PDB file of C-alpha atoms in Angstrom:
ATOM      1  CA  MET A 290     -21.116   2.983   1.309  1.00 51.00           C
ATOM      2  CA  GLY A 291     -20.640   0.732   4.349  1.00 81.00           C
ATOM      3  CA  ILE A 292     -17.708  -0.104   6.601  1.00 90.00           C
ATOM      4  CA  HIS A 293     -15.140  -2.521   5.187  1.00 94.00           C
ATOM      5  CA  ILE A 294     -13.250  -4.807   7.568  1.00 96.00           C
ATOM      6  CA  LEU A 295     -10.309  -7.015   6.645  1.00 96.00           C
ATOM      7  CA  VAL A 296     -10.122 -10.349   8.508  1.00 96.00           C
ATOM      8  CA  VAL A 297      -6.891 -12.305   8.046  1.00 96.00           C
ATOM      9  CA  ASP A 298      -6.733 -15.736   9.714  1.00 94.00           C
ATOM     10  CA  ASP A 299      -5.769 -19.158   8.398  1.00 91.00           C
ATOM     11  CA  GLU A 300      -8.144 -20.907  10.831  1.00 90.00           C
ATOM     12  CA  LYS A 301     -11.164 -21.151   8.547  1.00 91.00           C
ATOM     13  CA  GLU A 302     -13.725 -21.873  11.270  1.00 92.00           C
ATOM     14  CA  LEU A 303     -12.586 -18.917  13.331  1.00 91.00           C
ATOM     15  CA  ALA A 304     -12.561 -16.594  10.317  1.00 93.00           C
ATOM     16  CA  ASP A 305     -16.059 -17.784   9.378  1.00 94.00           C
ATOM     17  CA  VAL A 306     -17.346 -17.045  12.899  1.00 94.00           C
ATOM     18  CA  LEU A 307     -15.821 -13.565  12.870  1.00 93.00           C
ATOM     19  CA  GLU A 308     -17.316 -12.920   9.447  1.00 93.00           C
ATOM     20  CA  LEU A 309     -20.764 -14.002  10.648  1.00 93.00           C
ATOM     21  CA  TYR A 310     -20.731 -11.832  13.764  1.00 93.00           C
ATOM     22  CA  LEU A 311     -19.375  -8.786  11.947  1.00 94.00           C
ATOM     23  CA  MET A 312     -21.815  -9.133   9.056  1.00 92.00           C
ATOM     24  CA  ASN A 313     -24.671  -9.388  11.554  1.00 90.00           C
ATOM     25  CA  ASP A 314     -23.673  -5.916  12.717  1.00 87.00           C
ATOM     26  CA  GLY A 315     -23.787  -4.593   9.172  1.00 89.00           C
ATOM     27  CA  TYR A 316     -20.078  -4.605   8.294  1.00 92.00           C
ATOM     28  CA  THR A 317     -18.695  -5.694   4.922  1.00 93.00           C
ATOM     29  CA  VAL A 318     -16.064  -8.373   5.598  1.00 95.00           C
ATOM     30  CA  HIS A 319     -13.086  -9.229   3.387  1.00 96.00           C
ATOM     31  CA  LYS A 320     -11.758 -12.592   4.536  1.00 95.00           C
ATOM     32  CA  CYS A 321      -8.221 -13.795   3.723  1.00 96.00           C
ATOM     33  CA  CYS A 322      -6.297 -16.855   4.888  1.00 93.00           C
ATOM     34  CA  THR A 323      -2.773 -15.808   3.831  1.00 94.00           C
ATOM     35  CA  GLY A 324      -0.680 -12.689   3.991  1.00 93.00           C
ATOM     36  CA  ALA A 325      -0.372 -12.545   0.219  1.00 94.00           C
ATOM     37  CA  GLU A 326      -4.162 -12.532  -0.180  1.00 95.00           C
ATOM     38  CA  ALA A 327      -4.443  -9.794   2.437  1.00 95.00           C
ATOM     39  CA  LEU A 328      -1.859  -7.553   0.757  1.00 94.00           C
ATOM     40  CA  SER A 329      -3.598  -7.986  -2.571  1.00 94.00           C
ATOM     41  CA  CYS A 330      -6.966  -7.191  -0.994  1.00 94.00           C
ATOM     42  CA  ILE A 331      -5.831  -3.931   0.627  1.00 93.00           C
ATOM     43  CA  GLU A 332      -4.363  -2.796  -2.680  1.00 91.00           C
ATOM     44  CA  HIS A 333      -7.801  -2.948  -4.306  1.00 89.00           C
ATOM     45  CA  THR A 334     -10.154  -2.081  -1.434  1.00 91.00           C
ATOM     46  CA  GLU A 335     -10.143   0.847   0.958  1.00 90.00           C
ATOM     47  CA  MET A 336     -10.520  -0.674   4.415  1.00 94.00           C
ATOM     48  CA  ASP A 337     -11.852   0.903   7.601  1.00 93.00           C
ATOM     49  CA  LEU A 338     -10.309  -1.621  10.019  1.00 95.00           C
ATOM     50  CA  ALA A 339      -8.135  -4.752   9.911  1.00 96.00           C
ATOM     51  CA  ILE A 340      -8.110  -7.831  12.145  1.00 96.00           C
ATOM     52  CA  LEU A 341      -4.803  -9.674  11.681  1.00 94.00           C
ATOM     53  CA  ASP A 342      -3.760 -13.059  12.995  1.00 91.00           C
ATOM     54  CA  VAL A 343      -0.072 -13.083  13.981  1.00 89.00           C
ATOM     55  CA  MET A 344       0.652 -16.628  12.794  1.00 87.00           C
ATOM     56  CA  LEU A 345       0.008 -17.184   9.073  1.00 91.00           C
ATOM     57  CA  PRO A 346       1.402 -19.789   6.646  1.00 91.00           C
ATOM     58  CA  ASP A 347       3.373 -17.368   4.446  1.00 92.00           C
ATOM     59  CA  MET A 348       4.150 -14.352   6.661  1.00 90.00           C
ATOM     60  CA  ASP A 349       3.244 -13.072  10.096  1.00 87.00           C
ATOM     61  CA  GLY A 350       0.644 -10.457  10.933  1.00 89.00           C
ATOM     62  CA  PHE A 351       3.351  -8.027  12.042  1.00 90.00           C
ATOM     63  CA  GLN A 352       4.596  -7.820   8.445  1.00 91.00           C
ATOM     64  CA  ILE A 353       1.086  -7.071   7.178  1.00 93.00           C
ATOM     65  CA  CYS A 354       0.656  -4.457   9.906  1.00 92.00           C
ATOM     66  CA  ARG A 355       3.872  -2.730   8.811  1.00 90.00           C
ATOM     67  CA  ARG A 356       2.752  -2.741   5.170  1.00 91.00           C
ATOM     68  CA  ILE A 357      -0.612  -1.221   6.071  1.00 93.00           C
ATOM     69  CA  ARG A 358       1.038   1.491   8.154  1.00 89.00           C
ATOM     70  CA  GLU A 359       3.193   2.527   5.190  1.00 86.00           C
ATOM     71  CA  LYS A 360       0.072   4.032   3.590  1.00 86.00           C
ATOM     72  CA  SER A 361      -2.915   3.871   5.927  1.00 87.00           C
ATOM     73  CA  PHE A 362      -3.856   4.719   9.498  1.00 85.00           C
ATOM     74  CA  TYR A 363      -7.145   2.906  10.052  1.00 91.00           C
ATOM     75  CA  PRO A 364      -7.362   0.771  13.226  1.00 92.00           C
ATOM     76  CA  ILE A 365      -5.586  -2.599  13.375  1.00 93.00           C
ATOM     77  CA  ILE A 366      -6.456  -5.352  15.864  1.00 93.00           C
ATOM     78  CA  MET A 367      -3.954  -8.208  16.255  1.00 90.00           C
ATOM     79  CA  LEU A 368      -5.026 -11.766  17.091  1.00 88.00           C
ATOM     80  CA  THR A 369      -2.680 -14.413  18.475  1.00 81.00           C
ATOM     81  CA  ALA A 370      -2.567 -17.675  20.383  1.00 75.00           C
ATOM     82  CA  ARG A 371       0.601 -16.446  22.107  1.00 66.00           C
ATOM     83  CA  ALA A 372       0.070 -14.475  25.300  1.00 59.00           C
ATOM     84  CA  ALA A 373       3.676 -13.327  25.741  1.00 58.00           C
ATOM     85  CA  ASP A 374       4.077  -9.638  26.618  1.00 57.00           C
ATOM     86  CA  GLY A 375       6.860  -9.366  24.034  1.00 62.00           C
ATOM     87  CA  ASP A 376       4.450 -10.177  21.204  1.00 61.00           C
ATOM     88  CA  LYS A 377       1.920  -7.678  22.482  1.00 65.00           C
ATOM     89  CA  ILE A 378       4.481  -4.890  22.797  1.00 68.00           C
ATOM     90  CA  MET A 379       5.835  -5.720  19.330  1.00 69.00           C
ATOM     91  CA  GLY A 380       2.373  -5.378  17.790  1.00 66.00           C
ATOM     92  CA  LEU A 381       1.652  -2.102  19.541  1.00 70.00           C
ATOM     93  CA  THR A 382       5.085  -0.715  18.724  1.00 71.00           C
ATOM     94  CA  ILE A 383       4.775  -1.262  14.968  1.00 77.00           C
ATOM     95  CA  GLY A 384       1.391   0.443  14.802  1.00 80.00           C
ATOM     96  CA  ALA A 385      -1.347  -1.933  15.961  1.00 85.00           C
ATOM     97  CA  ASP A 386      -4.138  -0.350  18.004  1.00 86.00           C
ATOM     98  CA  ASP A 387      -5.353  -3.367  19.969  1.00 86.00           C
ATOM     99  CA  TYR A 388      -4.291  -6.935  20.762  1.00 84.00           C
ATOM    100  CA  ILE A 389      -6.495  -9.916  21.630  1.00 86.00           C
ATOM    101  CA  THR A 390      -5.318 -13.364  22.733  1.00 84.00           C
ATOM    102  CA  LYS A 391      -7.040 -16.523  21.504  1.00 83.00           C
ATOM    103  CA  PRO A 392      -9.383 -18.081  22.499  1.00 82.00           C
ATOM    104  CA  PHE A 393     -11.830 -15.191  22.718  1.00 85.00           C
ATOM    105  CA  ASN A 394     -15.533 -14.469  22.651  1.00 88.00           C
ATOM    106  CA  PRO A 395     -16.570 -13.206  19.179  1.00 89.00           C
ATOM    107  CA  LEU A 396     -18.780 -10.636  20.890  1.00 89.00           C
ATOM    108  CA  GLU A 397     -15.623  -9.174  22.465  1.00 87.00           C
ATOM    109  CA  ILE A 398     -14.132  -8.743  18.985  1.00 90.00           C
ATOM    110  CA  VAL A 399     -17.257  -6.940  17.788  1.00 90.00           C
ATOM    111  CA  ALA A 400     -17.140  -4.669  20.844  1.00 88.00           C
ATOM    112  CA  ARG A 401     -13.457  -3.877  20.248  1.00 87.00           C
ATOM    113  CA  VAL A 402     -14.172  -3.181  16.572  1.00 91.00           C
ATOM    114  CA  LYS A 403     -16.925  -0.717  17.493  1.00 88.00           C
ATOM    115  CA  THR A 404     -14.644   1.016  20.012  1.00 85.00           C
ATOM    116  CA  GLN A 405     -11.806   1.397  17.516  1.00 86.00           C
ATOM    117  CA  LEU A 406     -14.078   2.654  14.735  1.00 88.00           C
ATOM    118  CA  ARG A 407     -15.773   5.127  17.072  1.00 82.00           C
ATOM    119  CA  ARG A 408     -12.410   6.510  18.169  1.00 78.00           C
ATOM    120  CA  TYR A 409     -11.130   6.686  14.594  1.00 80.00           C
ATOM    121  CA  ARG A 410     -14.209   8.616  13.453  1.00 75.00           C
ATOM    122  CA  LEU A 411     -13.960  10.946  16.452  1.00 70.00           C
ATOM    123  CA  TYR A 412     -10.420  11.996  15.625  1.00 63.00           C
ATOM    124  CA  ASN A 413     -10.984  12.249  11.887  1.00 59.00           C
ATOM    125  CA  HIS A 414     -14.038  14.499  11.828  1.00 50.00           C
ATOM    126  CA  PRO A 415     -14.301  18.159  12.785  1.00 47.00           C
ATOM    127  CA  ALA A 416     -16.122  19.012  15.994  1.00 44.00           C
ATOM    128  CA  ARG A 417     -19.474  20.728  15.776  1.00 43.00           C
ATOM    129  CA  PRO A 418     -19.129  24.498  15.249  1.00 43.00           C
ATOM    130  CA  GLU A 419     -21.193  25.398  18.304  1.00 45.00           C
ATOM    131  CA  GLU A 420     -18.713  23.620  20.585  1.00 46.00           C
ATOM    132  CA  GLU A 421     -15.790  25.657  19.229  1.00 56.00           C
ATOM    133  CA  PRO A 422     -12.991  23.651  20.896  1.00 64.00           C
ATOM    134  CA  PRO A 423      -9.415  24.185  19.713  1.00 77.00           C
ATOM    135  CA  CYS A 424      -8.788  22.268  16.512  1.00 87.00           C
ATOM    136  CA  GLU A 425      -5.018  22.743  16.617  1.00 90.00           C
ATOM    137  CA  TYR A 426      -2.216  22.957  19.145  1.00 90.00           C
ATOM    138  CA  ASP A 427       1.226  24.379  18.460  1.00 91.00           C
ATOM    139  CA  ILE A 428       3.604  23.495  21.266  1.00 90.00           C
ATOM    140  CA  ARG A 429       7.108  24.754  20.619  1.00 87.00           C
ATOM    141  CA  GLY A 430       7.110  23.544  17.006  1.00 89.00           C
ATOM    142  CA  LEU A 431       4.979  20.429  17.590  1.00 92.00           C
ATOM    143  CA  VAL A 432       1.726  21.045  15.699  1.00 94.00           C
ATOM    144  CA  ILE A 433      -1.262  18.708  15.892  1.00 94.00           C
ATOM    145  CA  ASN A 434      -4.524  19.393  14.047  1.00 93.00           C
ATOM    146  CA  ARG A 435      -7.694  17.510  14.919  1.00 89.00           C
ATOM    147  CA  ASN A 436      -9.569  18.398  11.744  1.00 86.00           C
ATOM    148  CA  SER A 437      -6.905  17.207   9.324  1.00 88.00           C
ATOM    149  CA  HIS A 438      -5.684  14.456  11.674  1.00 89.00           C
ATOM    150  CA  LYS A 439      -2.126  15.595  10.938  1.00 91.00           C
ATOM    151  CA  CYS A 440       0.876  16.166  13.137  1.00 94.00           C
ATOM    152  CA  SER A 441       4.106  17.939  12.264  1.00 94.00           C
ATOM    153  CA  LEU A 442       7.356  18.681  14.074  1.00 92.00           C
ATOM    154  CA  PHE A 443       9.234  21.807  12.979  1.00 89.00           C
ATOM    155  CA  GLY A 444       7.418  21.646   9.628  1.00 90.00           C
ATOM    156  CA  ARG A 445       8.075  17.943   9.010  1.00 92.00           C
ATOM    157  CA  GLU A 446       4.981  15.717   8.960  1.00 93.00           C
ATOM    158  CA  VAL A 447       4.929  12.948  11.567  1.00 93.00           C
ATOM    159  CA  GLN A 448       2.849   9.913  10.622  1.00 93.00           C
ATOM    160  CA  LEU A 449       0.755   8.792  13.616  1.00 92.00           C
ATOM    161  CA  THR A 450      -1.640   5.888  14.040  1.00 89.00           C
ATOM    162  CA  PRO A 451      -5.142   6.714  15.346  1.00 89.00           C
ATOM    163  CA  ILE A 452      -4.168   5.573  18.851  1.00 90.00           C
ATOM    164  CA  GLU A 453      -0.944   7.592  18.822  1.00 92.00           C
ATOM    165  CA  PHE A 454      -2.841  10.646  17.602  1.00 93.00           C
ATOM    166  CA  SER A 455      -5.461  10.183  20.345  1.00 92.00           C
ATOM    167  CA  ILE A 456      -2.792   9.950  23.060  1.00 93.00           C
ATOM    168  CA  LEU A 457      -0.939  13.031  21.851  1.00 94.00           C
ATOM    169  CA  TRP A 458      -4.152  15.034  21.418  1.00 94.00           C
ATOM    170  CA  TYR A 459      -5.344  14.096  24.925  1.00 93.00           C
ATOM    171  CA  LEU A 460      -2.038  15.211  26.442  1.00 94.00           C
ATOM    172  CA  CYS A 461      -2.059  18.457  24.434  1.00 93.00           C
ATOM    173  CA  GLU A 462      -5.600  19.228  25.619  1.00 90.00           C
ATOM    174  CA  ARG A 463      -4.298  18.939  29.198  1.00 89.00           C
ATOM    175  CA  GLN A 464      -1.008  20.711  28.589  1.00 88.00           C
ATOM    176  CA  GLY A 465       0.695  21.565  31.876  1.00 86.00           C
ATOM    177  CA  ALA A 466      -1.193  18.903  33.856  1.00 88.00           C
ATOM    178  CA  VAL A 467       0.048  15.429  34.726  1.00 89.00           C
ATOM    179  CA  VAL A 468      -2.208  12.774  33.198  1.00 90.00           C
ATOM    180  CA  PRO A 469      -2.145   9.453  35.104  1.00 89.00           C
ATOM    181  CA  SER A 470      -1.555   6.339  33.001  1.00 88.00           C
ATOM    182  CA  GLU A 471      -4.911   4.969  34.163  1.00 88.00           C
ATOM    183  CA  GLU A 472      -6.771   8.081  32.982  1.00 89.00           C
ATOM    184  CA  LEU A 473      -4.943   8.112  29.647  1.00 90.00           C
ATOM    185  CA  PHE A 474      -5.712   4.444  28.997  1.00 89.00           C
ATOM    186  CA  GLU A 475      -9.392   4.712  29.917  1.00 87.00           C
ATOM    187  CA  ALA A 476      -9.846   7.914  27.876  1.00 88.00           C
ATOM    188  CA  VAL A 477      -8.131   6.617  24.735  1.00 89.00           C
ATOM    189  CA  TRP A 478      -9.032   2.919  24.795  1.00 86.00           C
ATOM    190  CA  GLY A 479     -12.427   3.317  26.469  1.00 80.00           C
ATOM    191  CA  GLU A 480     -11.789   0.376  28.787  1.00 78.00           C
ATOM    192  CA  LYS A 481     -11.069  -0.138  32.477  1.00 76.00           C
ATOM    193  CA  PHE A 482      -7.362   0.059  33.293  1.00 73.00           C
ATOM    194  CA  LEU A 483      -5.848  -3.079  34.835  1.00 70.00           C
ATOM    195  CA  GLN A 484      -2.678  -3.225  36.873  1.00 64.00           C
ATOM    196  CA  ASN A 485       0.554  -4.220  35.100  1.00 61.00           C
ATOM    197  CA  ASN A 486      -0.828  -2.924  31.816  1.00 66.00           C
ATOM    198  CA  ASN A 487       2.114  -1.797  29.665  1.00 80.00           C
ATOM    199  CA  THR A 488      -0.018  -0.634  26.733  1.00 84.00           C
ATOM    200  CA  VAL A 489       0.288   3.096  27.463  1.00 87.00           C
ATOM    201  CA  MET A 490       4.032   2.840  28.071  1.00 88.00           C
ATOM    202  CA  ALA A 491       4.562   1.020  24.768  1.00 89.00           C
ATOM    203  CA  HIS A 492       2.624   3.640  22.802  1.00 91.00           C
ATOM    204  CA  ILE A 493       4.357   6.537  24.565  1.00 91.00           C
ATOM    205  CA  GLY A 494       7.689   4.945  23.648  1.00 90.00           C
ATOM    206  CA  ARG A 495       6.627   4.704  20.021  1.00 89.00           C
ATOM    207  CA  LEU A 496       5.412   8.319  20.020  1.00 92.00           C
ATOM    208  CA  ARG A 497       8.706   9.530  21.436  1.00 91.00           C
ATOM    209  CA  GLU A 498      10.577   7.572  18.799  1.00 91.00           C
ATOM    210  CA  LYS A 499       8.552   9.222  16.022  1.00 92.00           C
ATOM    211  CA  LEU A 500       9.129  12.652  17.562  1.00 92.00           C
ATOM    212  CA  GLY A 501      12.868  11.991  17.850  1.00 90.00           C
ATOM    213  CA  GLU A 502      12.682  12.396  21.605  1.00 87.00           C
ATOM    214  CA  PRO A 503      15.872  11.651  23.600  1.00 81.00           C
ATOM    215  CA  ALA A 504      15.114   8.895  26.107  1.00 71.00           C
ATOM    216  CA  ARG A 505      16.519  10.699  29.173  1.00 78.00           C
ATOM    217  CA  LYS A 506      15.512  14.302  28.388  1.00 83.00           C
ATOM    218  CA  PRO A 507      12.372  14.354  26.211  1.00 86.00           C
ATOM    219  CA  ARG A 508      11.355  17.780  24.949  1.00 87.00           C
ATOM    220  CA  PHE A 509       7.632  17.140  24.778  1.00 91.00           C
ATOM    221  CA  ILE A 510       6.161  14.050  26.466  1.00 92.00           C
ATOM    222  CA  LYS A 511       7.691  13.855  29.933  1.00 91.00           C
ATOM    223  CA  THR A 512       7.284  11.066  32.474  1.00 90.00           C
ATOM    224  CA  VAL A 513       6.332  11.896  36.041  1.00 86.00           C
ATOM    225  CA  TRP A 514       7.450   8.686  37.698  1.00 85.00           C
ATOM    226  CA  GLY A 515       4.760   6.871  39.610  1.00 80.00           C
ATOM    227  CA  VAL A 516       2.067   9.239  38.309  1.00 83.00           C
ATOM    228  CA  GLY A 517       1.813   9.513  34.527  1.00 89.00           C
ATOM    229  CA  TYR A 518       2.751  11.783  31.606  1.00 91.00           C
ATOM    230  CA  THR A 519       2.684  15.486  30.837  1.00 92.00           C
ATOM    231  CA  ILE A 520       3.388  17.995  28.086  1.00 91.00           C
ATOM    232  CA  GLU A 521       4.670  21.148  29.761  1.00 84.00           C
ATOM    233  CA  LYS A 522       3.446  24.612  28.800  1.00 75.00           C
TER     234      LYS A 522
END
């Protein structure tokens, strides 16, 4: 059936290079140069991952990201020529899973694509029976199920992106322990943590928002200042 990847960028040469590298790795690439084309494409094709440029002639990549997240939870990688932290946090907050600043090495994009797809498959497929790990946690009304990739709070479904699901699942697996930000980042993103990286903080903030967590007294994901995050038993 193959893996379908959406590439949205109005820089034709760059889009062509991405298409070439991704096709060389066996992916089916759907290339669009405008937001309108991209929205039409995702209506007719079930994607496995999207690579979205922030700056487009008719709309920005953030708008496309929001539209995708209304219905789908496959990984989204944002591309931009702007390196401002505000843009990065915006992308992560609205549901993007990764963020890469131009210029970049196409091989880095391919590596990031493989990482995101591997993580998405991991958290959307049941574990092997012989391992028999827990497939569901119920923590005071917060229920997360690895097999169905669903999360609910007091019976109400909470829509999570793959990254958000991975973070919450990792914390639930270590319920009662404090997980350092560095460990959480390296476990979920599969990359070395660098200082001044606000990625984890941005995603935790988004998770709390979806769970209706009060900023000062969260019920579930608690901050241990200077150390990391924990879900208490």
